[in-house]
Coordinates of C-alpha atoms and ligand atoms in Angstrom, one line a residue:
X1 CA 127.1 81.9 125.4
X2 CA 126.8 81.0 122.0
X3 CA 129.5 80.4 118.9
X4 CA 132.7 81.6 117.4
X5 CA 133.8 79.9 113.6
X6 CA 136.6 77.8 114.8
X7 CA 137.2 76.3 111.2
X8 CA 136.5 76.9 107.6
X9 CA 136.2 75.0 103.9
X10 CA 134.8 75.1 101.1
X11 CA 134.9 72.2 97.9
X12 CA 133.5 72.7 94.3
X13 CA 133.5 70.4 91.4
X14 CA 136.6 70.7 88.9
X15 CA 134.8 70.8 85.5
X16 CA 133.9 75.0 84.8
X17 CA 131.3 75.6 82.6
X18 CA 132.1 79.2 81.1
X19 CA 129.9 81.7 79.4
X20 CA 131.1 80.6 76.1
X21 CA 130.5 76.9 76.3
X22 CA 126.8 77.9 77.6
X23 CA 126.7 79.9 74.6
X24 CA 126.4 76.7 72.0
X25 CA 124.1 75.0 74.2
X26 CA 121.3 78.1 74.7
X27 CA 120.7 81.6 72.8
X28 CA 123.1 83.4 74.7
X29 CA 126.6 85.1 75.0
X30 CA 128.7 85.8 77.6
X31 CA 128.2 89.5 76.9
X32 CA 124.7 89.2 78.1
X33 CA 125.8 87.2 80.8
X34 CA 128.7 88.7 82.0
X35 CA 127.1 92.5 81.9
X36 CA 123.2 91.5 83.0
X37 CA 124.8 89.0 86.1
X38 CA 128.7 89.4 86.8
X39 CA 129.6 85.3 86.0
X40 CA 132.1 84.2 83.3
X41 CA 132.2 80.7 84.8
X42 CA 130.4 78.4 87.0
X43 CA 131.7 74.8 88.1
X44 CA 129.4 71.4 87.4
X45 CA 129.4 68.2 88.5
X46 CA 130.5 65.6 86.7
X47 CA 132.2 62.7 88.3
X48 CA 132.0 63.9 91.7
X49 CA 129.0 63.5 94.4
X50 CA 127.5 65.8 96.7
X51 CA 128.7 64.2 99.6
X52 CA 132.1 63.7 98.6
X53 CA 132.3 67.5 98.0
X54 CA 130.3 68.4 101.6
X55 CA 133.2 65.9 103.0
X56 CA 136.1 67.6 101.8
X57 CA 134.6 71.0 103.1
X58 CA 134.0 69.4 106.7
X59 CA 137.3 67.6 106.6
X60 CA 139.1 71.4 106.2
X61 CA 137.1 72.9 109.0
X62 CA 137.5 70.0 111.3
X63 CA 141.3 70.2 110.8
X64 CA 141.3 74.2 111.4
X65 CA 139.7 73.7 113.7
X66 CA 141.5 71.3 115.5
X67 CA 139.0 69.1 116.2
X68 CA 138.1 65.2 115.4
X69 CA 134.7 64.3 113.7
X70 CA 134.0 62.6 117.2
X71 CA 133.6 65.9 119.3
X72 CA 131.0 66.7 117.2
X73 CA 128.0 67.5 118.9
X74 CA 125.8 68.4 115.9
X75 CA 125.8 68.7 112.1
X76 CA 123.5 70.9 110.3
X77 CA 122.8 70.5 106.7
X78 CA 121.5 73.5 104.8
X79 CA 120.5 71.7 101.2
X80 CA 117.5 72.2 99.0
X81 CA 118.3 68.5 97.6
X82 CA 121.0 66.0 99.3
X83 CA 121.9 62.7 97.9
X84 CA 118.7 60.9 99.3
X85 CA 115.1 62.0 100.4
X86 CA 116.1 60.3 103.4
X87 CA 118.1 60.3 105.0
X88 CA 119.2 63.7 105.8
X89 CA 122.5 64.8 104.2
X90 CA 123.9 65.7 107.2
X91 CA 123.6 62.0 108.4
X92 CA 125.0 60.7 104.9
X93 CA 127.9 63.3 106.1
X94 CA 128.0 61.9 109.5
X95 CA 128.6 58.9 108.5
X96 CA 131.1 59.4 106.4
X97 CA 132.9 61.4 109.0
X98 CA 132.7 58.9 111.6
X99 CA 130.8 61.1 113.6
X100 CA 128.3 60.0 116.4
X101 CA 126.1 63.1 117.1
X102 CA 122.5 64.6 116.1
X103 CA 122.5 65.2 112.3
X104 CA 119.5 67.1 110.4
X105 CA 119.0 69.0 107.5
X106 CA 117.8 72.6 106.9
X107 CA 116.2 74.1 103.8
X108 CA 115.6 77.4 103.1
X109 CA 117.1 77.4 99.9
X110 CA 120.0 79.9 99.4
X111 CA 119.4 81.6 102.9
X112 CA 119.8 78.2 104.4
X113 CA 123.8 78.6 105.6
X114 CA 122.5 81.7 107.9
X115 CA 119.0 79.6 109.0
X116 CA 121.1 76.9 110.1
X117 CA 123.4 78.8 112.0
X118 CA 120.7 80.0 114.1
X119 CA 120.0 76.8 114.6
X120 CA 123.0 76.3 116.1
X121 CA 122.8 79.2 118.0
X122 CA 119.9 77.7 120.3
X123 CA 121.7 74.7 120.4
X124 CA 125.1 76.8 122.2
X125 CA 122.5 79.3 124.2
X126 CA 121.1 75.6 125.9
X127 CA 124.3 74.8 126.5
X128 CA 123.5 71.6 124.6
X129 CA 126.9 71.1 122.5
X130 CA 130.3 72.3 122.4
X131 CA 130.8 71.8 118.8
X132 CA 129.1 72.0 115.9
X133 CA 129.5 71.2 111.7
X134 CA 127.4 73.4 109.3
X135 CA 127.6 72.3 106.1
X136 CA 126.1 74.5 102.7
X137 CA 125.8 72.9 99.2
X138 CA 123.6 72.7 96.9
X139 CA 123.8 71.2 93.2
X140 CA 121.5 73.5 91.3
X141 CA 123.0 71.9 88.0
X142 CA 120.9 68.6 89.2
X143 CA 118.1 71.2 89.9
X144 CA 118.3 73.3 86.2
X145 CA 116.1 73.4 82.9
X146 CA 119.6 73.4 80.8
X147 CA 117.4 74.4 77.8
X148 CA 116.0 77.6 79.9
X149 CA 118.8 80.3 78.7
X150 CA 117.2 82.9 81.7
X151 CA 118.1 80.3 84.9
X152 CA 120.6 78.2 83.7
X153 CA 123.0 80.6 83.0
X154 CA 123.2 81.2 86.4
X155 CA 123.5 79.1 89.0
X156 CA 126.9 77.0 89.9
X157 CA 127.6 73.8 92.4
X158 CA 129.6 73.5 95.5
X159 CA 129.4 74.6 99.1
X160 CA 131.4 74.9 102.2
X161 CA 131.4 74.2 105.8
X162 CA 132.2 75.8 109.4
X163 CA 132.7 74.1 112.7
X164 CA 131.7 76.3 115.2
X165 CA 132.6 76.3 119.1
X166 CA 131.3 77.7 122.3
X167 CA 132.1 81.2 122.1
X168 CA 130.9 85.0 121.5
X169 CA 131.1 85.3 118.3
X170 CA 127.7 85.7 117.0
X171 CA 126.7 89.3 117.1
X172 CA 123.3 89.2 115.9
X173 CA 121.2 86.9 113.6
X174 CA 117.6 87.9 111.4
X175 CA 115.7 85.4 109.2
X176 CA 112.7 86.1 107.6
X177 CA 110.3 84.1 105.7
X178 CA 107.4 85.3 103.3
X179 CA 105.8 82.1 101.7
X180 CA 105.8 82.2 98.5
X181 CA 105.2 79.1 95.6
X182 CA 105.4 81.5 92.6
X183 CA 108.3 83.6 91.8
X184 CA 111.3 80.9 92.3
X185 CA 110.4 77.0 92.9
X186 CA 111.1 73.9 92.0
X187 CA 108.2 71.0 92.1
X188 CA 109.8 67.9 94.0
X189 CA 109.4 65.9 90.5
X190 CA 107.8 62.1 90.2
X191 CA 104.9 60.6 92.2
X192 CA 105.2 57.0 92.7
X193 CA 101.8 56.6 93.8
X194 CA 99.7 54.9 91.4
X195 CA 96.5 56.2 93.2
X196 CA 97.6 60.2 92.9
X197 CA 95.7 61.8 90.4
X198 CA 98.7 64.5 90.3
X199 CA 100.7 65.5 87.0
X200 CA 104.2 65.1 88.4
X201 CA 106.6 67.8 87.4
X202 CA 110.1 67.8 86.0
X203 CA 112.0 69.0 89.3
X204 CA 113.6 71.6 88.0
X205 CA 114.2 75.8 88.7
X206 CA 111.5 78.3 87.9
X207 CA 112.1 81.7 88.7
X208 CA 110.4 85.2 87.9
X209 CA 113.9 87.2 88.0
X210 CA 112.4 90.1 87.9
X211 CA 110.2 89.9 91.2
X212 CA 113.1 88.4 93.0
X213 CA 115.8 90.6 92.1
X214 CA 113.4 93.6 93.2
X215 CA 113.0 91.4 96.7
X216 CA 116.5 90.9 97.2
X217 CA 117.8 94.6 97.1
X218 CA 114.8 95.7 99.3
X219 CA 115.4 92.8 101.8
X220 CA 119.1 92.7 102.0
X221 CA 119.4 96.5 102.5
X222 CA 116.9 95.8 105.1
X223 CA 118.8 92.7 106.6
X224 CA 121.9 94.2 106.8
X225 CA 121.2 97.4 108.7
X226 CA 119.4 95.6 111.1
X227 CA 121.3 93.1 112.0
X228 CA 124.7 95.6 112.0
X229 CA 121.6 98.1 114.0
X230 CA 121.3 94.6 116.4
X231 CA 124.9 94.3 117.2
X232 CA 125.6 98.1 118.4
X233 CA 127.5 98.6 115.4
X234 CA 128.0 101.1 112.9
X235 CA 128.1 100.0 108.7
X236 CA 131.1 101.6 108.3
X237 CA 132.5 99.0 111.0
X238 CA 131.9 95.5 109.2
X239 CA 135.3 94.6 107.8
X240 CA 134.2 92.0 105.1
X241 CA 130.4 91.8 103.9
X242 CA 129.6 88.6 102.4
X243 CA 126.3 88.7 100.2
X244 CA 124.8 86.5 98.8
X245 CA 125.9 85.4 95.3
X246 CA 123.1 85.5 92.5
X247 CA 123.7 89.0 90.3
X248 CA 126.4 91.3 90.7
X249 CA 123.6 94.0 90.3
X250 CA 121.5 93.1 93.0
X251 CA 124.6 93.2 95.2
X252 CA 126.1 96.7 93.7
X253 CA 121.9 98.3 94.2
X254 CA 122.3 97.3 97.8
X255 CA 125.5 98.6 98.3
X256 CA 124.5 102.0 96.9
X257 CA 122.1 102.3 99.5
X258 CA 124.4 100.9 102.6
X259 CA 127.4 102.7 104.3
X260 CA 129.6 99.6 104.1
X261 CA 132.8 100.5 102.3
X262 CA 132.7 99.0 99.1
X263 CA 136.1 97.5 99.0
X264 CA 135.0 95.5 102.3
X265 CA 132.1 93.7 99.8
X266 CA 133.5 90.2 99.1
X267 CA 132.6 88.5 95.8
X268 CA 133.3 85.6 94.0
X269 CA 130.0 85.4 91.8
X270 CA 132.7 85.7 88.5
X271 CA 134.1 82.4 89.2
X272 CA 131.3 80.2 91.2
X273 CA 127.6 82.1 90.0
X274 CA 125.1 81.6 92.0
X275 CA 125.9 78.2 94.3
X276 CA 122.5 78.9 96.6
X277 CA 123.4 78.0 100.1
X278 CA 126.5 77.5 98.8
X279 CA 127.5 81.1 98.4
X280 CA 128.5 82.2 101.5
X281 CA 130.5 79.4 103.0
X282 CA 132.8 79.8 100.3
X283 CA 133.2 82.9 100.1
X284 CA 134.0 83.0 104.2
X285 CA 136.5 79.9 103.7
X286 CA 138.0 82.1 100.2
X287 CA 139.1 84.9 102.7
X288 CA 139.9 82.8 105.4
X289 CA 142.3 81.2 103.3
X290 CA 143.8 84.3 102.0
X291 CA 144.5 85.2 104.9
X292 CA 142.3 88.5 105.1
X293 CA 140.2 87.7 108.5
X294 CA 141.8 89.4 111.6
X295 CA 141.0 88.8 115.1
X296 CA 138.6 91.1 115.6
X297 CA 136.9 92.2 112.4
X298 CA 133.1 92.0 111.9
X299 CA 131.7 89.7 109.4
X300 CA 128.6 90.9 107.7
X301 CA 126.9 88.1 105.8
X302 CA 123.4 88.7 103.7
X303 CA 121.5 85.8 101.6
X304 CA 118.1 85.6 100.2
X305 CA 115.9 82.4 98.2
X306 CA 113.1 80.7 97.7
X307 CA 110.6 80.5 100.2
X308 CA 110.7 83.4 99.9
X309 CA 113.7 83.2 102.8
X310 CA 116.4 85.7 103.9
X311 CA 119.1 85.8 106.2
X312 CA 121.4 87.9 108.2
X313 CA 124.1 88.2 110.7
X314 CA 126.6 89.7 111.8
X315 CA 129.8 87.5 113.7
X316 CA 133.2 88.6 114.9
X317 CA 136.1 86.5 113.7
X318 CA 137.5 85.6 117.5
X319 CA 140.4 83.4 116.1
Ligands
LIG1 O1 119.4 83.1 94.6 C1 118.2 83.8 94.4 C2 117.7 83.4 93.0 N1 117.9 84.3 91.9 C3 118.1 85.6 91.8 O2 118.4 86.3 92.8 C4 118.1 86.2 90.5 C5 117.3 87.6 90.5 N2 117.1 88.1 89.1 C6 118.1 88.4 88.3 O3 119.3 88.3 88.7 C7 117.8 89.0 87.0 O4 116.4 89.3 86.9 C8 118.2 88.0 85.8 C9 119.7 87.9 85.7 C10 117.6 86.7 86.0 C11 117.6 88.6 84.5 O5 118.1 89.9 84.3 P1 117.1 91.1 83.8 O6 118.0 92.3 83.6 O7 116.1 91.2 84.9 O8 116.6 90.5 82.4 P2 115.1 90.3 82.0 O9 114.6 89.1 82.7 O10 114.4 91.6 82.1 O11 115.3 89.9 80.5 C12 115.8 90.9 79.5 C13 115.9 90.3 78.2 C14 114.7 89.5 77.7 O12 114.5 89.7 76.3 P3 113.4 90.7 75.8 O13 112.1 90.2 76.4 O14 113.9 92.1 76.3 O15 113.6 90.6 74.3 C15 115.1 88.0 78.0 O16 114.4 87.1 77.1 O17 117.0 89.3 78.2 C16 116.6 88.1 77.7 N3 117.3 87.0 78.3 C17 118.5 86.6 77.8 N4 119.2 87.0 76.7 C18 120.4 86.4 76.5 C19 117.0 86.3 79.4 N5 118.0 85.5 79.7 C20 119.0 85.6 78.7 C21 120.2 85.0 78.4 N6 120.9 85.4 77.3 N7 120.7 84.1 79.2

C-alpha cells in the first residue's frame, strides 16, 4: 500500500512585487513580462523566514488532516536552499513542529515536491510509516541576480505542504534526471577555506531560457502521458492537471500537444511566478481550498528544473 493526501497548505510572503515595480528597478515592462511569461505579480520576502512560512503550510495540512505533529513518521523537505547548510530544513521544521520522527531534505530543484513524494512512496510500500509531511519552498528571491532583467522577472517565494497517509492514492510516479551544470544553476557562493585556490561565485540563478523552455515542453508532454499511460488511464480522465509554474507558454505548447481538457489545467503562475518546488503544492492546496477536488478525481501533476530534473504523477483525491 502506499499514500493518499490527507491534508493540504500552502504559505507565501505578503509583500507582491508586480511587473510595474520590477519595471524601475531593470529594463523591462510588464508588457514584456506579462505576454513573453503570464506573471503580473510575484510575492518576496521581507520580514518573514522560510521556516515560518514552511510552518504555516505544515500547520494547515496537519489540521486537515486531523493529525498532531507527533504521528509524524517522516518529513521530507524538497528545497534548493533552507535556512541552514545544516541542518536539513525539514529538521529546522521538525523542530518547530514538535515533531519526533526522521527529517531529511530533497533537492531537485523545482521537480523536488514530486521527487520527494516518491520518496515517500518507498517509505509507505515498506510499511515503514503511517504518516508523512512533505514540505515545498523555495526562496528564489534569496537565490536571484535582481540586476538580471531575463531571471529575475520571474521567479516568486513560497511553498506548501501535504501530509500524506497510508492509502491508494498514488497512481503512478516518473522522475527523471539528465545532469546538466550549464543551462540553469546556481554556484553554492563563498569558500571559507583559506587553502582553496577556487574563485567563489555569487550564489545566484543562471539560466539559458531558451534550452530549458525547449526541455520542458518536450519532457512534460512526455511525463505526462506516461505517467496517465502508467495508471491505466486515459488524458481525457485527469480532472485537474497541475504543471509546473515557470512560463504560461511552456504550459499552453504542452497542452497543445496533450488530450487533457484545457479547462482542467490549473494555473496560478499570474499571481505567484515561478516559486520552484514551490509551484505545485500551492497550486494543489489553491483548489483544495476552493473546494474543486472531489472524491475521486485524478490529479495530474508535471514539474521540471535544474538538474536537469522532472517529475510526474498521477494521484487520486481519496478524501
Ligand atoms: O523552473 C524552470 C526554470 N525556468 C524556466 O522554465 C524558464 C524557461 N524559459 C522561458 O520561460 C523563456 O525562455 C524566458 C521567459 C526566460 C525568455 O523568453 P523568450 O521568449 O525565450 O525570450 P528570449 O530569451 O529569446 O529573449 C527575447 C528578447 C531578447 O532581446 P533581443 O536579443 O531579441 O533584443 C532579450 O534580451 O527579450 C529580451 N529580454 C527582455 N526584455 C524585456 C529578456 N528578458 C527581458 C525582460 N524584459 N525581462
Amino acid at each position: 500500500m502506499s499514500f493518499s493526501i490527507l491534508g493540504t497548505g500552502h504559505a507565501a510572503p505578503e509583500y507582491i512585487l508586480s511587473n510595474e515595480e520590477l519595471s524601475t528597478m531593470v529594463d523591462t515592462s510588464d508588457e514584456w513580462i506579462r505576454t513573453r511569461t503570464g506573471i503580473h505579480n510575484r510575492r518576496v520576502t521581507t520580514h518573514e523566514t522560510t521556516t515560518e512560512l514552511c510552518v504555516s503550510a505544515s500547520e494547515q495540512a496537519l489540521d486537515e488532516a486531523g493529525i498532531t505533529a507527533k504521528e509524524l513518521d517522516l518529513i521530507i523537505c524538497a528545497t534548493m536552499k533552507g535556512m541552514y547548510i545544516t541542518p536539513s530544513q525539514a529538521c529546522v521544521i521538525q523542530k518547530e513542529l514538535g515533531a519526533s520522527c526522521p527529517a531529511f531534505d530533497v533537492n531537485a530543484a523545482c521537480s523536488g515536491f514530486i521527487y520527494a513524494m516518491d520518496v515517500a512512496d518507498g517509505f509507505f510500500v515498506r510499511g515503514k510509516i503511517k504518516h508523512a509531511l512533505i514540505v515545498a519552498f523555495d526562496n528564489l528571491s534569496n537565490m536571484t541576480d535582481w540586476t538580471d532583467r531575463s531571471t529575475c522577472v520571474l521567479f516568486g517565494d513560497g511553498g506548501g505542504a501535504v501530509v500524506l497517509g497510508e492509502g491508494d492514492g498514488l497512481k503512478s510516479i516518473y522522475l527523471t534526471a539528465s545532469g546538466n551544470t550549464d543551462v540553469l544553476y546556481a554556484p553554492r557562493g563563498e569558500l571559507t577555506s583559506p587553502f582553496d585556490k577556487h574563485e567563489g561565485e555569487k550564489p545566484v540563478l543562471h539560466m539559458v531560457g531558451q534550452e530549458v523552455y525547449k526541455f520542458a515542453v518536450t519532457n512534460m508532454v512526455r511525463g505526462v502521458r506516461r505517467v496517465v499511460k502508467d495508471a491505466g488511464l486515459e488524458q481525457s480522465q485527469i480532472d485537474h492537471m497541475i504543471p509546473h509554474q515557470a512560463n504560461i507558454r511552456i504550459i499552453e505548447a504542452a497542452a497543445a500537444k496533450l488530450d487533457i481538457p484545457h479547462e482542467n489545467y490549473v494555473i496560478n503562475i499570474g499571481e505567484y511566478g515561478n516559486t520552484s518546488a514551490g509551484c505545485i503544492p500551492i497550486a494543489l492546496d489553491e483548489v483544495n481550498k476552493a473546494g474543486r477536488l472531489k472524491k475521486g478525481d485524478y490529479i495530474g501533476m508535471c514539474a521540471f528544473g535544474a538538474g536537469l530534473t522532472t517529475g510526474s504523477c498521477v494521484i487520486q483525491w481519496t478524501k
